[in-house]
Amino acid sequence: MINPRYKIGDPVLPDNRNPKFAVKIVETKSGPVLEHTDIFGVTQRRSMGELSRFMLAIMQKGRLIGAKCPKCNQILVPAFTWNCPNCGFVEMYEVCMPDIGVMVATPVISYFPPSDMSDQVPYAQGYVYLENGALKATTAMAVPLTTRTGVIRPGLFCKDMQVKIIFRPEEERIGQMTDVAAIPIKELTVPQIAKSPLLTTDIDWTIQDQPVFEVDSALEAVMSSTMSSLAAFAARLQKSERARKDLAGLDDVILFHTAGGNIILGVYNQGLHPEQDSEPTPNFTAAVKDPGFIARWIEGSESLINGLASSELWLDRKEAVPLLTALDRLHRSMRRDGV
Amino acid sequence: MFQPKVGIISVGMTPFKARWPDATYWRLAQMAFADALRQAGLNPPDISALVWAIYNDMFEGAAIPESFVTGIIGMHGKPGIRVTNGGATGMNAMATAYNMVASGMYPVVACVGVEKALDCYDENTGRETPEVVRAIGQSWDFFQRPLGATASSSYAGKIQAYMDSHPEDLSLDARARFIEQICKQGKDNALAQRAGEVVTADMVKASRFVVYPIRMLETCVYSEGSVVVVFANPDITQQACTNMGETPVWVRGLGLANESTWVGRGPGHMKLDRIESDCMASHAAYEMAGVGSADIKLVAQHCAFGPQGLITLAEMGFAQLGHAQDLVLNGTMMGDNPELLVDPYGGLIQAGHPVGASNQMSCGEAVRAMRERGRNLALVHGTGGQDAVYTGCMVLELGGAA
């Protein structure tokens, strides 16, 4: 579920996005260049104006409303205008909408985030037509998507799938679309489906268990060659300035649990430090049955992020996604540097 | 006989780079403007008016950013209008320049596209792109902005919805080969941001998802740069081209279309599985030009994402909807001298995407390919905005006029 950028009382520009003013002199081919740390933006008290009615219904009442035209009967959800653009701007009236609907299309999943969403990837958003029986919205509402089955991934949602809109508890709602999310109906119990509004606190958010693999002796041989390849890859990338830059600032250790044994990969000091079944202690754990997956990643014919998307790779915490992205970036950087 | 109203006499361009640390957008615009005038043998007093194409004030770090450049390019006292329409900024600006000339009010109009995007910088990751992506996300509506909507997620939504409706189209193999072809065509483009970079279909398939279902090597690269296109009336176009020893290029058709940003299932709302503005704008341009898509063998399109480029080609009539990949699989746009030449020097994928200047770059690709590759008609395309709601298209003709 996508978290709001701010909670009430948070600084609008959080510390980690509020760089210190700096003056740099950067050497370029055409001589020294002056650089200032700067920001181009304004603080606002932005009125939601006519949109307030729709957002306040969510925020204060846990309800979804639409704007219905008395002439053409179309129902706009979200209620982005109260004057029908198809009927001479006649005034529209408020109708209560159901909290269930269908996906307009298979939704997208973001793996590369904007700078202020880096702690949220992967996240998904999609369009939902609210409908129940004859009451059908004409327009679709863009909502965050969520699941009880672990990290969001392709295959959980698809076009025409029935979903229910769930709400954060009232004290957490701030009048933005992050107050709600769509969850597949099939992940809910009958009483949960019947409840309205259904709150996030009404749901048991089970965590997907880490897969356990039996040791496979055939895969142990694959593991051995994979470790050799990984060591060679780690040595080779040191010759690529771009690849070293890709790893700048990272200080992580990730454990890959496989049926051929474990790989511990340290990512620090702008380099990769592979170990097999030894220290240091990992801060992330991944699981992939076939160590050949790692071998294919080393060759550049596989992507860690894509493994996550296809469910071939399991991850204990989604906070590891930026690390996987940095690792996936290495191959192209090395190619571009001729390494 | 076609009676031209407006010709293109030159296209000046800076190299596209991931960043120009030693130049502001002022200098970039000046460089491209000087290049365009030099090619045409013109001086600043010969230019009657300007149209500025700058997408986003945040990128430039200045509100009304165009104002400061007027004096730098010697245009004191001349009129200048700024146009901004998302990714289609350049195309809408060129349409404005066309109309200023066609009206008879201004004989020579320079359309100046410039963007300085990569001063944006995310201190946390030490990279520019996440902050560029955030800045572009500010273009989304009040409802979607808090959801982390981006240009990539917007186009990905269109692509996925199209694939829902046409599950047999846009196979990964076809998409990957499409990118390989475009990049091969752009590899030797010295002005391209990714000049010299080889991209194979296998690399595309192995590249990570940026926004599912789009992979990293299917996306364009954000660039900094400037492109200036000079439009003129027929007399000045003929004279300039005679002086340059070049065949004139005429604007024969022009079409623009915007869609509602609201996805819906009734009249007046956007269909998520279509890019209807591509269809409407291209067909308006064909009608004005008196041609059909079958007459056009060269397309310089706004391909921000590979699968979107294929959908756009179908929307513009080069394949049936649901059969866009046939252009790849049956070889229509493949090989060294394809029947349909698409993005002949790499387009946005290989050359780069300095947003306000990208469509002018495509225009430059079309003009160059018409002259170098012997294609008489070309279609130039630009798209942009939340869920690709803006499109502009222009049909160009090499010679052929009275």
XYZ file of N, CA and C in Angstrom, chain A residues 106-187:
246
model
N -4.976 -4.294 -16.431
C -3.918 -4.810 -15.569
C -3.050 -3.636 -15.134
N -2.803 -3.504 -13.857
C -2.072 -2.309 -13.403
C -0.568 -2.411 -13.619
N 0.078 -1.277 -13.469
C 1.532 -1.217 -13.622
C 2.176 -1.254 -12.237
N 3.432 -1.657 -12.220
C 4.177 -1.721 -10.965
C 5.477 -0.953 -11.139
N 5.687 0.027 -10.287
C 6.878 0.879 -10.400
C 8.035 0.268 -9.616
N 9.151 0.107 -10.312
C 10.373 -0.387 -9.663
C 11.427 0.712 -9.569
N 11.335 1.707 -10.473
C 12.277 2.828 -10.434
C 11.474 4.056 -10.007
N 11.706 4.544 -8.800
C 10.801 5.558 -8.251
C 11.297 6.979 -8.471
N 10.381 7.945 -8.383
C 10.829 9.328 -8.231
C 11.541 9.478 -6.890
N 12.307 10.541 -6.763
C 13.201 10.673 -5.607
C 12.456 10.637 -4.275
N 11.199 11.086 -4.250
C 10.487 11.118 -2.972
C 9.678 9.846 -2.714
N 9.853 8.824 -3.552
C 9.151 7.556 -3.345
C 10.141 6.400 -3.240
N 11.419 6.724 -2.996
C 12.444 5.687 -3.083
C 12.267 4.607 -2.021
N 11.590 4.932 -0.918
C 11.405 3.931 0.135
C 10.133 3.106 -0.078
N 9.471 3.292 -1.207
C 8.170 2.632 -1.385
C 8.160 1.571 -2.482
N 9.209 1.517 -3.299
C 9.191 0.545 -4.397
C 9.320 -0.884 -3.874
N 8.708 -1.847 -4.562
C 7.812 -1.642 -5.688
C 6.425 -1.225 -5.203
N 5.788 -0.375 -5.978
C 4.413 0.012 -5.651
C 3.570 -0.014 -6.924
N 2.284 -0.193 -6.710
C 1.389 -0.345 -7.857
C 0.219 0.605 -7.747
N -0.213 1.066 -8.882
C -1.420 1.888 -8.955
C -2.225 1.414 -10.149
N -3.512 1.607 -10.088
C -4.348 1.176 -11.198
C -5.649 1.945 -11.221
N -6.391 1.773 -12.303
C -7.691 2.435 -12.454
C -8.804 1.444 -12.117
N -9.767 1.913 -11.329
C -10.894 1.068 -10.919
C -12.203 1.765 -11.307
N -13.097 1.006 -11.946
C -14.476 1.462 -12.114
C -15.267 0.985 -10.905
N -15.764 1.901 -10.083
C -16.629 1.506 -8.974
C -17.965 1.062 -9.560
N -18.428 -0.101 -9.161
C -19.726 -0.557 -9.668
C -20.264 -1.670 -8.785
N -21.574 -1.664 -8.672
C -22.280 -2.715 -7.938
C -23.668 -2.803 -8.548
N -23.918 -3.882 -9.263
C -25.188 -4.019 -9.955
C -25.344 -2.945 -11.014
N -26.483 -2.238 -10.952
C -26.758 -1.239 -11.984
C -26.033 0.076 -11.747
N -25.511 0.256 -10.544
C -24.824 1.509 -10.219
C -23.368 1.417 -10.684
N -23.056 2.143 -11.726
C -21.729 2.021 -12.328
C -21.143 3.405 -12.579
N -19.912 3.587 -12.145
C -19.218 4.837 -12.452
C -18.863 4.876 -13.933
N -18.951 6.073 -14.501
C -18.584 6.237 -15.904
C -17.081 6.410 -16.058
N -16.474 7.059 -15.076
C -15.024 7.269 -15.140
C -14.342 6.436 -14.061
N -13.049 6.268 -14.228
C -12.285 5.384 -13.352
C -11.487 6.189 -12.338
N -11.327 5.580 -11.186
C -10.605 6.210 -10.080
C -9.210 5.582 -10.007
N -8.183 6.436 -9.980
C -6.813 5.932 -9.831
C -6.545 5.684 -8.352
N -6.128 4.474 -8.032
C -5.918 4.108 -6.618
C -4.629 3.312 -6.463
N -4.053 3.358 -5.253
C -2.963 2.436 -4.955
C -3.522 1.019 -4.819
N -2.679 0.047 -5.050
C -3.100 -1.354 -4.952
C -2.324 -2.036 -3.840
N -2.960 -2.989 -3.210
C -2.280 -3.693 -2.131
C -2.684 -5.162 -2.147
N -1.921 -5.960 -1.410
C -2.161 -7.401 -1.352
C -1.798 -7.931 0.026
N -2.425 -9.039 0.399
C -2.049 -9.698 1.652
C -0.950 -10.722 1.429
N -0.477 -10.865 0.206
C 0.405 -11.991 -0.123
C 1.866 -11.577 -0.285
N 2.279 -10.517 0.382
C 3.691 -10.144 0.340
C 3.960 -8.973 -0.582
N 5.178 -8.944 -1.139
C 5.593 -7.831 -1.996
C 4.727 -7.812 -3.251
N 4.268 -6.620 -3.630
C 3.400 -6.512 -4.805
C 4.172 -6.961 -6.047
N 3.500 -7.689 -6.930
C 4.174 -8.242 -8.100
C 3.152 -8.502 -9.203
N 3.619 -8.654 -10.436
C 2.693 -8.927 -11.534
C 1.930 -10.222 -11.293
N 0.719 -10.266 -11.797
C -0.085 -11.475 -11.688
C -1.126 -11.425 -10.587
N -0.976 -10.488 -9.661
C -1.937 -10.406 -8.563
C -3.230 -9.717 -8.992
N -3.104 -8.772 -9.920
C -4.258 -8.018 -10.412
C -4.320 -8.178 -11.931
N -5.509 -8.147 -12.477
C -5.635 -8.155 -13.935
C -6.926 -7.420 -14.321
N -7.040 -7.157 -15.597
C -8.218 -6.464 -16.122
C -9.501 -7.195 -15.698
N -10.506 -6.432 -15.347
C -11.842 -6.938 -14.978
C -11.885 -7.639 -13.621
N -10.745 -7.725 -12.922
C -10.749 -8.368 -11.602
C -11.575 -7.535 -10.628
N -12.352 -8.209 -9.792
C -13.137 -7.503 -8.772
C -12.250 -7.118 -7.593
N -12.363 -5.884 -7.181
C -11.557 -5.395 -6.061
C -12.456 -4.654 -5.075
N -11.960 -4.531 -3.846
C -12.662 -3.736 -2.844
C -11.754 -2.590 -2.437
N -12.362 -1.441 -2.208
C -11.605 -0.278 -1.747
C -11.568 -0.304 -0.229
N -10.365 -0.327 0.323
C -10.206 -0.313 1.776
C -9.666 1.052 2.201
N -9.922 1.387 3.460
C -9.590 2.731 3.968
C -8.595 2.619 5.115
N -7.701 3.591 5.199
C -6.894 3.711 6.408
C -7.824 4.121 7.562
N -7.438 3.864 8.816
C -8.248 4.341 9.941
C -8.395 5.859 9.885
N -9.497 6.360 10.400
C -9.823 7.784 10.264
C -8.683 8.690 10.721
N -8.026 8.295 11.837
C -6.983 9.168 12.370
C -5.752 9.233 11.462
N -5.643 8.324 10.510
C -4.501 8.340 9.584
C -4.849 9.001 8.258
N -6.125 9.283 8.024
C -6.518 9.789 6.709
C -6.235 11.283 6.600
N -5.747 11.692 5.414
C -5.324 13.083 5.228
C -5.979 13.752 4.026
N -6.941 13.068 3.407
C -7.623 13.697 2.272
C -6.849 13.592 0.975
N -6.102 12.513 0.808
C -5.451 12.212 -0.473
C -5.780 10.774 -0.847
N -5.489 10.416 -2.094
C -5.863 9.081 -2.556
C -5.070 7.981 -1.858
N -4.034 8.349 -1.132
C -3.325 7.356 -0.327
C -4.140 6.959 0.905
N -5.283 7.605 1.136
C -6.175 7.195 2.233
C -6.833 5.848 1.944
N -6.834 5.469 0.670
C -7.529 4.240 0.276
C -6.595 3.355 -0.548
N -7.026 2.132 -0.773
C -6.305 1.221 -1.665
C -7.286 0.173 -2.149
N -6.957 -0.436 -3.276
C -7.773 -1.542 -3.795
C -7.073 -2.854 -3.495
N -7.862 -3.836 -3.060
C -7.332 -5.169 -2.772
C -8.216 -6.179 -3.500
N -7.645 -7.261 -4.035
C -8.510 -8.253 -4.710
C -9.554 -8.800 -3.747
N -10.793 -8.848 -4.207
C -11.889 -9.393 -3.402
C -11.546 -10.795 -2.919
N -10.863 -11.552 -3.776
C -10.596 -12.960 -3.446
C -9.636 -13.103 -2.269
N -8.994 -12.029 -1.876
C -8.104 -12.105 -0.715
C -8.842 -11.809 0.593
